[in-house]
Amino acid sequence: MATLADSVTVVPLTGLSKDLGYRVPRALAPVIQVGSLVRIPLRSRTELGLVKALTAPGDFPFSRLRYLLDAVYPIPVLTPDLFLLAEWMAAYYATSQDSVFEGMIPGPVRRGKTLKKRSYLRLKNQPDSTVLETLRQRAPRQAELLRFLSGQLQPLPKGLVLRRLKVSSASVAALVKKGWVEETHQVEERRAYDDELAEGEQVCGSGFVLTDEQKCALDDINQTIELGEFRVHLLHGVTGSGKTEVYFQAIRRTLDKGGGCIYLVPEVALTPQTVGRMRARFETVSGEKTVVWHSHLSEGERFDAWYALASGAARVVVGARSAVFAPIPNLRLIVVDEEHEPAYKQAEVPRYHGRDVAVYRSRICHCACVLGSATPALESMFNAEKGKYRLNRISRRVDDRKLPLIHLVDMRRETFRQRTGVIISDFLAQKLRQRCDRREQSILFLNRRGYSSSMLCTECGYVASCKHCSVTLTYHLTGHRLLCHFCGFEQPFPRNCPKCHCQTIRRRGIGTERIEEIVRRLLGKAQVMRIDADAMVRRNHFRQILDDFRKGKIDVLVGTQMIAKGLDFPNVTLVGLVDADISLHLPDFRAAERTFQLLVQVAGRAGRGDRAGEVVVQTYLPHSPPIQFARRADFEDFLQVELEQRREFHYPPYRHLIQHIFRGRNPDKVAFFAERWVRELEKVAIADLEIRGPAPSPFEKIKDNYRYQVWYFVRNVTRAVTRLSALRSSFKMDKDVIDVLDVDPVDLL
Ligand code: ADP
Ligand code: ZN
């Protein structure tokens, strides 16, 4: 038993970045631990704070410390390692610890939401038969309740009993008073295990016999788990190589050893299959509850999920980015699936990268970290090459299924031949028809939702663009409207050009809605469905489509790249990428990497069953390196060529990039202060910091804010951030200009 603290150091959750000392009332001492959420008197108010250490800071006389008021929960809200993590994150991502804690502790918990207790009833003593007989006459309801409870093996929720038997609380109270019935209270956590997301798949409950390569990778990971050391494994396995199975067995091992696990996926809503399989594996077989954690949870669900983990009732969580902060007491394994996904980077403060935070947390916890992907990020491969990560490879698909054959369709030729803008080439159309005839399924990808990407007046050249952002508006068939994909601004589709009033408005470019329409026309009787962010708005709609697709009720699925990750549909034998060039043209040094990853991932959706798959890629740039490398599934050569380029320009992974964004409503002010900042910065000449810019962001205006960016290339992030932050605090910024640092950004637009 640890000694009881009589004073503590508390971090107030109020933006006051200073630790404070408090005395602990005797009665509270047994529940106060590092990570407890407590109510504290601060000036004349009551605030919430986190217990950081079990003694007060030494700079204040003990006798003058004020007393803590209360502990909000009987369990800590943060595990001790999360304090260290928060400290590191604040320093690395140039933000305050407060904002990190805000990201770590779910809203309802931070606000001190009270625990909902549920009452349970059970029989305590059976009265003898004469008493029972009298009761039956005088109080038949009470007698009925006793009879009912005597037939139950477990305590039952009181509410349920009252409703079922139509008895009153008074009857219960009377029986409790007589000592025949016992009422207990338990924290409610029934909503912690969001079943909605689990696809009802109960197969493979006990796992597969692993392939040699799977086994090799698992053995290596298991060794780390056994050793209880910090080690990062980069599991580079081709699509369909059974990486998930390796994660599951590593999780199994960790649980068997009494440890907890975090399993991160880029987007939980897209992985109902994975959740279903986890349930089947861990719950059905060994009763181990899996907590599901994602952004669509309601406040109540979020709270319950959190409580289940913090209280130790559950030890496994599968979730998106923020699940990396799960307060799991004995964390022994973190898995990051599809580790290359940009979705792991949070776009708001704190702008952390879920994968990198996972690695750092594993380091603090001295535990295993597994990063998995068919197309690892260059940063991760680089770390593997340098020996910082262990590389575990799986080069073959399970059952030796073939990687699909990739056909490139040169759209320049196609357009020339057909003398008109081509959207679906003859080749792709023919393959689609073939699949329909054979009752096999196809998926078509296009990374742009909506119907057309812009609309143009062919008379005067007017292009409809957003009032608030410097982007064109996208036409959406649904609702017949123009929509801004940045800020959501929308307006009805104009019949005449707003400028010259001619009826010559034309839609240009293609989106998923348009593809859906074309394919419907092309295939006549086939069932075609679309899945993209627009379809995501209704969660059940989305699940329904995936479900129908799996059951074979849909022939062709059209979607954005958001469905490119992770899906496993055995009957899909054709995958088409309608326009492979979209990502190639982005003004981003990762354009080639993203294109390569997209192609390989998209292709990976084909041929996962018994039949081989085919992939058709339409491009105007068939000879560009990422497309060629992807066609040959040649990760090694792609990596070497791309690394070479990055090295030449000193881009990541050779150095870190920090993006400094200045924004405000007045473009002149924004430009002026960005310039001035850079001049100040150049004066102090920080070593190992190369400055580029300022320059307007590629999309200069978003949501009425003009944006300028400055880039810093550095070798050591924390050192640079410290220097930049110091300078920032003394720099006189205009009140209308906001500046933020984005460390290791993934979105440069
Ligand atoms: P990846 O994540 O590497 O793309 P998955 O983990 O989705 O691949 O596995 C692909 C398919 O192979 C899944 O349907 C999975 O159930 C199955 N599978 C995995 N391992 C084995 C194995 N050892 N033997 C047979 N089938 C397996
Ligand atoms: Zn807009």
CSV table of C-alpha atoms in Angstrom, one decimal, residues 106-483:
chain,number,residue,atom,x,y,z
A,106,PRO,CA,-12.6,13.6,-23.5
A,107,GLY,CA,-14.9,16.6,-23.1
A,108,PRO,CA,-17.4,15.1,-20.7
A,109,VAL,CA,-14.7,13.9,-18.4
A,110,ARG,CA,-12.9,17.3,-18.5
A,111,ARG,CA,-16.2,18.9,-17.6
A,112,GLY,CA,-16.5,16.6,-14.6
A,113,LYS,CA,-19.6,14.8,-15.8
A,114,THR,CA,-20.9,12.7,-13.0
A,115,LEU,CA,-20.8,9.0,-13.1
A,116,LYS,CA,-24.2,7.5,-13.8
A,117,LYS,CA,-24.8,4.8,-11.3
A,118,ARG,CA,-27.2,2.0,-11.9
A,119,SER,CA,-29.0,0.2,-9.2
A,120,TYR,CA,-29.2,-3.6,-9.1
A,121,LEU,CA,-31.5,-5.8,-7.1
A,122,ARG,CA,-30.9,-9.3,-5.8
A,123,LEU,CA,-32.4,-11.6,-3.2
A,124,LYS,CA,-30.5,-11.4,0.1
A,125,ASN,CA,-32.5,-13.7,2.4
A,126,GLN,CA,-35.4,-15.9,1.7
A,127,PRO,CA,-38.1,-15.3,4.3
A,128,ASP,CA,-39.7,-18.5,5.7
A,129,SER,CA,-43.0,-19.7,4.2
A,130,THR,CA,-45.4,-18.3,6.8
A,131,VAL,CA,-43.9,-14.8,6.5
A,132,LEU,CA,-44.2,-15.2,2.7
A,133,GLU,CA,-47.8,-16.2,3.0
A,134,THR,CA,-48.7,-13.2,5.1
A,135,LEU,CA,-46.9,-11.0,2.6
A,136,ARG,CA,-48.7,-12.5,-0.2
A,137,GLN,CA,-52.0,-11.4,1.3
A,138,ARG,CA,-51.0,-8.0,2.7
A,139,ALA,CA,-48.5,-6.9,0.0
A,140,PRO,CA,-48.9,-9.1,-3.1
A,141,ARG,CA,-46.5,-7.0,-5.2
A,142,GLN,CA,-43.7,-7.4,-2.7
A,143,ALA,CA,-44.3,-11.1,-2.6
A,144,GLU,CA,-44.2,-11.3,-6.4
A,145,LEU,CA,-40.9,-9.4,-6.4
A,146,LEU,CA,-39.4,-11.8,-3.9
A,147,ARG,CA,-40.5,-14.8,-6.0
A,148,PHE,CA,-39.1,-13.2,-9.1
A,149,LEU,CA,-35.7,-12.4,-7.6
A,150,SER,CA,-35.4,-15.8,-6.0
A,151,GLY,CA,-35.4,-17.2,-9.6
A,152,GLN,CA,-32.5,-15.0,-10.8
A,153,LEU,CA,-28.9,-16.0,-10.8
A,154,GLN,CA,-27.5,-12.5,-11.1
A,155,PRO,CA,-28.4,-9.1,-9.7
A,156,LEU,CA,-30.8,-7.4,-12.1
A,157,PRO,CA,-31.1,-3.7,-13.0
A,158,LYS,CA,-33.7,-2.1,-10.7
A,159,GLY,CA,-35.3,-0.1,-13.5
A,160,LEU,CA,-35.9,-3.3,-15.5
A,161,VAL,CA,-37.4,-5.1,-12.5
A,162,LEU,CA,-39.7,-2.3,-11.6
A,163,ARG,CA,-41.0,-2.0,-15.2
A,164,ARG,CA,-41.3,-5.7,-15.7
A,165,LEU,CA,-43.2,-6.4,-12.5
A,166,LYS,CA,-45.0,-3.1,-12.3
A,167,VAL,CA,-43.9,-2.6,-8.7
A,168,SER,CA,-43.1,0.7,-7.0
A,169,SER,CA,-39.8,1.8,-5.5
A,170,ALA,CA,-41.6,1.9,-2.2
A,171,SER,CA,-42.1,-1.9,-2.4
A,172,VAL,CA,-38.4,-2.4,-3.0
A,173,ALA,CA,-37.5,-0.1,-0.2
A,174,ALA,CA,-39.7,-2.0,2.2
A,175,LEU,CA,-38.1,-5.3,1.2
A,176,VAL,CA,-34.6,-3.8,1.5
A,177,LYS,CA,-35.5,-2.6,5.0
A,178,LYS,CA,-36.7,-6.0,6.0
A,179,GLY,CA,-33.3,-7.3,4.9
A,180,TRP,CA,-34.7,-9.7,2.2
A,181,VAL,CA,-33.5,-7.8,-0.8
A,182,GLU,CA,-30.2,-6.1,-1.4
A,183,GLU,CA,-29.8,-3.0,-3.6
A,184,THR,CA,-26.3,-2.3,-5.0
A,185,HIS,CA,-25.0,0.5,-7.2
A,186,GLN,CA,-22.7,0.1,-10.1
A,187,VAL,CA,-21.2,2.5,-12.5
A,188,GLU,CA,-23.0,2.1,-15.7
A,189,GLU,CA,-20.9,1.3,-18.7
A,190,ARG,CA,-23.2,-0.5,-21.0
A,191,ARG,CA,-22.6,1.9,-23.8
A,192,ALA,CA,-18.9,1.5,-23.9
A,193,TYR,CA,-18.9,-1.2,-26.5
A,194,ASP,CA,-20.4,0.4,-29.5
A,195,ASP,CA,-21.9,-2.5,-31.3
A,196,GLU,CA,-23.2,-0.5,-34.1
A,197,LEU,CA,-19.9,-0.4,-35.8
A,198,ALA,CA,-19.2,-4.1,-35.6
A,199,GLU,CA,-20.2,-5.9,-38.7
A,200,GLY,CA,-21.9,-9.1,-37.6
A,201,GLU,CA,-19.1,-11.4,-38.6
A,202,GLN,CA,-18.4,-14.2,-36.2
A,203,VAL,CA,-16.1,-16.3,-38.4
A,204,CYS,CA,-12.5,-17.0,-37.7
A,205,GLY,CA,-13.1,-16.8,-34.0
A,206,SER,CA,-9.9,-18.6,-33.2
A,207,GLY,CA,-7.5,-17.3,-35.8
A,208,PHE,CA,-5.7,-18.8,-38.8
A,209,VAL,CA,-2.6,-20.9,-39.1
A,210,LEU,CA,-0.1,-18.3,-40.0
A,211,THR,CA,1.9,-18.3,-43.2
A,212,ASP,CA,5.7,-18.5,-42.7
A,213,GLU,CA,6.1,-14.8,-43.2
A,214,GLN,CA,3.3,-13.9,-40.9
A,215,LYS,CA,4.8,-16.2,-38.3
A,216,CYS,CA,8.2,-14.7,-38.7
A,217,ALA,CA,6.9,-11.2,-38.2
A,218,LEU,CA,4.8,-12.3,-35.2
A,219,ASP,CA,7.6,-14.1,-33.5
A,220,ASP,CA,9.8,-11.0,-33.7
A,221,ILE,CA,7.0,-8.8,-32.3
A,222,ASN,CA,6.2,-11.3,-29.6
A,223,GLN,CA,9.8,-11.3,-28.6
A,224,THR,CA,9.5,-7.5,-27.9
A,225,ILE,CA,6.3,-8.1,-26.0
A,226,GLU,CA,8.1,-10.8,-23.9
A,227,LEU,CA,11.1,-8.6,-23.2
A,228,GLY,CA,8.9,-5.7,-22.2
A,229,GLU,CA,11.1,-3.3,-23.9
A,230,PHE,CA,10.5,-0.3,-26.2
A,231,ARG,CA,10.9,-1.3,-29.8
A,232,VAL,CA,9.1,-0.2,-32.9
A,233,HIS,CA,8.3,-2.8,-35.6
A,234,LEU,CA,7.5,-1.6,-39.0
A,235,LEU,CA,5.3,-4.3,-40.5
A,236,HIS,CA,5.6,-3.8,-44.2
A,237,GLY,CA,3.3,-6.4,-45.8
A,238,VAL,CA,1.7,-6.2,-49.3
A,239,THR,CA,-2.0,-5.7,-49.5
A,240,GLY,CA,-3.9,-8.9,-48.5
A,241,SER,CA,-0.9,-10.4,-46.7
A,242,GLY,CA,-2.8,-10.8,-43.5
A,243,LYS,CA,-1.3,-8.0,-41.4
A,244,THR,CA,-4.5,-7.8,-39.3
A,245,GLU,CA,-4.0,-11.4,-38.3
A,246,VAL,CA,-0.5,-10.6,-37.0
A,247,TYR,CA,-1.9,-7.6,-35.0
A,248,PHE,CA,-4.6,-9.8,-33.5
A,249,GLN,CA,-2.2,-12.5,-32.4
A,250,ALA,CA,0.2,-9.9,-30.9
A,251,ILE,CA,-2.8,-8.4,-29.0
A,252,ARG,CA,-3.7,-11.8,-27.8
A,253,ARG,CA,-0.2,-12.4,-26.5
A,254,THR,CA,-0.2,-9.0,-24.8
A,255,LEU,CA,-3.6,-9.7,-23.1
A,256,ASP,CA,-2.4,-13.1,-22.0
A,257,LYS,CA,0.5,-11.5,-20.3
A,258,GLY,CA,-1.9,-9.1,-18.5
A,259,GLY,CA,-1.2,-6.0,-20.5
A,260,GLY,CA,-3.4,-3.5,-22.3
A,261,CYS,CA,-3.4,-2.6,-26.0
A,262,ILE,CA,-4.3,0.3,-28.2
A,263,TYR,CA,-5.1,-0.5,-31.9
A,264,LEU,CA,-5.2,2.6,-34.1
A,265,VAL,CA,-6.9,2.7,-37.4
A,266,PRO,CA,-7.3,5.8,-39.7
A,267,GLU,CA,-11.1,5.9,-39.6
A,268,VAL,CA,-13.1,3.4,-37.5
A,269,ALA,CA,-16.3,3.9,-39.5
A,270,LEU,CA,-14.4,2.3,-42.4
A,271,THR,CA,-13.4,-0.7,-40.5
A,272,PRO,CA,-16.6,-2.4,-39.3
A,273,GLN,CA,-15.0,-5.6,-40.4
A,274,THR,CA,-12.0,-5.2,-38.2
A,275,VAL,CA,-14.2,-4.3,-35.2
A,276,GLY,CA,-16.4,-7.3,-35.9
A,277,ARG,CA,-13.4,-9.6,-36.1
A,278,MET,CA,-11.9,-8.2,-32.9
A,279,ARG,CA,-15.2,-8.8,-31.1
A,280,ALA,CA,-15.3,-12.3,-32.5
A,281,ARG,CA,-11.8,-13.0,-31.5
A,282,PHE,CA,-11.5,-11.5,-28.1
A,283,GLU,CA,-15.0,-11.3,-26.8
A,284,THR,CA,-16.6,-14.4,-28.0
A,285,VAL,CA,-13.6,-16.5,-27.2
A,286,SER,CA,-12.3,-15.1,-24.0
A,287,GLY,CA,-14.8,-12.5,-22.9
A,288,GLU,CA,-12.3,-9.7,-23.3
A,289,LYS,CA,-14.3,-6.5,-24.0
A,290,THR,CA,-13.1,-4.3,-26.9
A,291,VAL,CA,-13.8,-0.6,-26.5
A,292,VAL,CA,-14.5,1.3,-29.8
A,293,TRP,CA,-13.4,4.9,-29.9
A,294,HIS,CA,-14.2,7.3,-32.7
A,295,SER,CA,-15.4,10.8,-33.4
A,296,HIS,CA,-19.1,9.8,-34.0
A,297,LEU,CA,-19.6,8.7,-30.4
A,298,SER,CA,-22.2,10.6,-28.4
A,299,GLU,CA,-21.1,12.3,-25.2
A,300,GLY,CA,-22.6,9.5,-23.1
A,301,GLU,CA,-21.0,6.8,-25.2
A,302,ARG,CA,-17.7,8.6,-25.1
A,303,PHE,CA,-17.8,8.9,-21.4
A,304,ASP,CA,-18.7,5.2,-20.9
A,305,ALA,CA,-16.0,4.1,-23.3
A,306,TRP,CA,-13.5,6.1,-21.4
A,307,TYR,CA,-14.6,4.9,-18.1
A,308,ALA,CA,-14.4,1.3,-19.1
A,309,LEU,CA,-10.7,1.8,-20.0
A,310,ALA,CA,-9.7,4.1,-17.1
A,311,SER,CA,-11.3,1.7,-14.6
A,312,GLY,CA,-9.6,-1.3,-16.1
A,313,ALA,CA,-12.9,-2.9,-17.0
A,314,ALA,CA,-11.6,-3.2,-20.5
A,315,ARG,CA,-8.0,-3.4,-21.7
A,316,VAL,CA,-8.3,-3.2,-25.5
A,317,VAL,CA,-9.3,-0.2,-27.5
A,318,VAL,CA,-9.7,0.1,-31.2
A,319,GLY,CA,-10.0,3.6,-32.4
A,320,ALA,CA,-9.0,6.6,-34.5
A,321,ARG,CA,-6.2,9.0,-33.8
A,322,SER,CA,-7.2,10.2,-30.3
A,323,ALA,CA,-7.4,6.6,-29.0
A,324,VAL,CA,-3.7,6.9,-28.6
A,325,PHE,CA,-4.4,8.7,-25.4
A,326,ALA,CA,-6.5,5.9,-23.9
A,327,PRO,CA,-5.8,5.8,-20.1
A,328,ILE,CA,-4.9,2.1,-20.1
A,329,PRO,CA,-3.0,1.4,-16.9
A,330,ASN,CA,-0.6,-1.3,-18.0
A,331,LEU,CA,-0.1,-0.5,-21.7
A,332,ARG,CA,2.1,-3.0,-23.4
A,333,LEU,CA,1.3,-2.7,-27.1
A,334,ILE,CA,0.3,0.0,-29.5
A,335,VAL,CA,-0.6,-1.0,-33.1
A,336,VAL,CA,-0.9,1.7,-35.8
A,337,ASP,CA,-2.6,0.2,-38.9
A,338,GLU,CA,-2.1,2.0,-42.2
A,339,GLU,CA,0.6,4.1,-40.6
A,340,HIS,CA,1.2,6.1,-43.7
A,341,GLU,CA,-2.3,7.6,-43.6
A,342,PRO,CA,-2.4,11.4,-43.4
A,343,ALA,CA,-5.6,11.0,-41.4
A,344,TYR,CA,-3.4,10.4,-38.4
A,345,LYS,CA,-2.4,14.1,-38.3
A,346,GLN,CA,-4.8,16.3,-36.4
A,347,ALA,CA,-5.5,19.5,-38.3
A,348,GLU,CA,-6.4,21.5,-35.2
A,349,VAL,CA,-4.4,22.4,-32.1
A,350,PRO,CA,-2.8,20.3,-30.8
A,351,ARG,CA,-1.6,19.4,-34.3
A,352,TYR,CA,-0.1,16.0,-33.4
A,353,HIS,CA,0.6,13.0,-35.6
A,354,GLY,CA,-1.1,10.0,-34.0
A,355,ARG,CA,1.6,7.6,-35.3
A,356,ASP,CA,4.4,9.6,-33.9
A,357,VAL,CA,2.7,10.1,-30.6
A,358,ALA,CA,2.1,6.3,-30.5
A,359,VAL,CA,5.8,5.8,-30.9
A,360,TYR,CA,6.7,8.2,-28.2
A,361,ARG,CA,4.1,6.9,-25.8
A,362,SER,CA,5.5,3.3,-26.4
A,363,ARG,CA,8.9,4.7,-25.6
A,364,ILE,CA,7.7,6.2,-22.3
A,365,CYS,CA,5.9,2.9,-21.4
A,366,HIS,CA,8.8,0.7,-22.5
A,367,CYS,CA,6.4,-1.3,-24.7
A,368,ALA,CA,6.0,-2.6,-28.1
A,369,CYS,CA,4.8,-0.5,-31.0
A,370,VAL,CA,3.8,-2.0,-34.4
A,371,LEU,CA,3.4,0.2,-37.4
A,372,GLY,CA,1.8,-1.6,-40.3
A,373,SER,CA,1.3,-0.7,-44.0
A,374,ALA,CA,1.6,-2.0,-47.5
A,375,THR,CA,3.0,1.4,-48.4
A,376,PRO,CA,4.8,2.8,-45.4
A,377,ALA,CA,5.5,6.5,-45.1
A,378,LEU,CA,9.0,7.5,-46.3
A,379,GLU,CA,9.7,8.7,-42.8
A,380,SER,CA,9.0,5.3,-41.4
A,381,MET,CA,11.1,3.5,-44.0
A,382,PHE,CA,13.9,5.9,-43.4
A,383,ASN,CA,13.8,5.1,-39.7
A,384,ALA,CA,13.8,1.4,-40.5
A,385,GLU,CA,16.8,1.9,-42.8
A,386,LYS,CA,18.6,3.8,-40.0
A,387,GLY,CA,17.9,0.9,-37.7
A,388,LYS,CA,15.6,2.9,-35.4
A,389,TYR,CA,12.7,0.6,-36.3
A,390,ARG,CA,12.8,-3.1,-36.9
A,391,LEU,CA,11.6,-4.0,-40.3
A,392,ASN,CA,9.3,-7.0,-40.6
A,393,ARG,CA,8.3,-7.9,-44.2
A,394,ILE,CA,5.5,-9.9,-45.6
A,395,SER,CA,6.0,-10.1,-49.4
A,396,ARG,CA,3.3,-12.5,-50.4
A,397,ARG,CA,-0.5,-12.6,-50.0
A,398,VAL,CA,-2.1,-15.3,-48.0
A,399,ASP,CA,-2.6,-18.5,-49.9
A,400,ASP,CA,-0.2,-17.1,-52.4
A,401,ARG,CA,-2.9,-15.1,-54.1
A,402,LYS,CA,-1.5,-13.1,-56.9
A,403,LEU,CA,-1.2,-9.3,-56.7
A,404,PRO,CA,-3.5,-8.0,-59.3
A,405,LEU,CA,-2.5,-7.2,-62.8
A,406,ILE,CA,-2.3,-3.4,-63.4
A,407,HIS,CA,-3.3,-2.0,-66.8
A,408,LEU,CA,-2.4,1.6,-67.6
A,409,VAL,CA,-4.8,3.4,-70.0
A,410,ASP,CA,-3.1,6.3,-71.7
A,411,MET,CA,-5.9,8.9,-71.7
A,412,ARG,CA,-4.1,11.1,-74.2
A,413,ARG,CA,-4.4,8.5,-76.8
A,414,GLU,CA,-7.9,7.7,-75.8
A,415,THR,CA,-9.0,11.3,-76.1
A,416,PHE,CA,-7.3,11.6,-79.5
A,417,ARG,CA,-8.9,8.5,-80.8
A,418,GLN,CA,-12.4,9.3,-79.7
A,419,ARG,CA,-12.0,13.1,-80.5
A,420,THR,CA,-13.8,14.1,-77.3
A,421,GLY,CA,-13.2,14.2,-73.6
A,422,VAL,CA,-13.2,10.7,-72.3
A,423,ILE,CA,-14.2,9.8,-68.8
A,424,ILE,CA,-14.4,6.0,-68.9
A,425,SER,CA,-12.2,4.5,-71.6
A,426,ASP,CA,-13.4,1.8,-73.8
A,427,PHE,CA,-11.0,-0.6,-72.2
A,428,LEU,CA,-12.4,0.1,-68.7
A,429,ALA,CA,-16.0,0.0,-70.0
A,430,GLN,CA,-15.4,-3.4,-71.5
A,431,LYS,CA,-13.8,-4.8,-68.3
A,432,LEU,CA,-16.8,-3.5,-66.3
A,433,ARG,CA,-19.2,-5.2,-68.6
A,434,GLN,CA,-17.3,-8.4,-68.4
A,435,ARG,CA,-17.5,-8.4,-64.7
A,436,CYS,CA,-21.2,-7.8,-64.7
A,437,ASP,CA,-21.7,-10.7,-67.0
A,438,ARG,CA,-19.7,-12.9,-64.7
A,439,ARG,CA,-21.5,-11.7,-61.6
A,440,GLU,CA,-18.2,-10.4,-60.1
A,441,GLN,CA,-17.9,-7.1,-58.4
A,442,SER,CA,-16.0,-3.9,-59.3
A,443,ILE,CA,-14.9,-0.8,-57.5
A,444,LEU,CA,-14.2,2.5,-59.2
A,445,PHE,CA,-12.2,5.2,-57.5
A,446,LEU,CA,-12.1,8.9,-58.1
A,447,ASN,CA,-10.7,11.2,-55.6
A,448,ARG,CA,-13.2,14.0,-56.0
A,449,ARG,CA,-16.7,14.0,-54.8
A,450,GLY,CA,-19.6,15.9,-56.3
A,451,TYR,CA,-20.6,15.8,-60.0
A,452,SER,CA,-18.2,18.2,-61.6
A,453,SER,CA,-15.2,20.0,-60.2
A,454,SER,CA,-16.2,23.5,-61.5
A,455,MET,CA,-18.6,25.4,-63.7
A,456,LEU,CA,-17.6,27.7,-66.4
A,457,CYS,CA,-19.4,30.2,-68.7
A,458,THR,CA,-18.2,29.4,-72.2
A,459,GLU,CA,-19.3,32.9,-73.3
A,460,CYS,CA,-17.5,35.1,-70.9
A,461,GLY,CA,-15.1,32.8,-69.0
A,462,TYR,CA,-16.8,33.2,-65.7
A,463,VAL,CA,-16.0,30.5,-63.2
A,464,ALA,CA,-18.1,30.1,-60.1
A,465,SER,CA,-15.9,30.2,-57.0
A,466,CYS,CA,-16.5,30.4,-53.3
A,467,LYS,CA,-17.2,33.8,-51.7
A,468,HIS,CA,-15.1,32.8,-48.7
A,469,CYS,CA,-12.3,30.7,-50.1
A,470,SER,CA,-10.1,30.8,-53.2
A,471,VAL,CA,-11.4,27.6,-54.7
A,472,THR,CA,-14.0,26.8,-57.4
A,473,LEU,CA,-17.4,25.5,-56.4
A,474,THR,CA,-18.2,21.9,-57.1
A,475,TYR,CA,-21.5,21.0,-58.6
A,476,HIS,CA,-23.5,18.4,-56.7
A,477,LEU,CA,-26.3,16.6,-58.4
A,478,THR,CA,-28.0,15.9,-55.1
A,479,GLY,CA,-29.8,19.1,-54.3
A,480,HIS,CA,-28.7,20.6,-57.7
A,481,ARG,CA,-26.3,23.0,-55.9
A,482,LEU,CA,-22.8,24.4,-55.9
A,483,LEU,CA,-20.8,23.5,-52.9
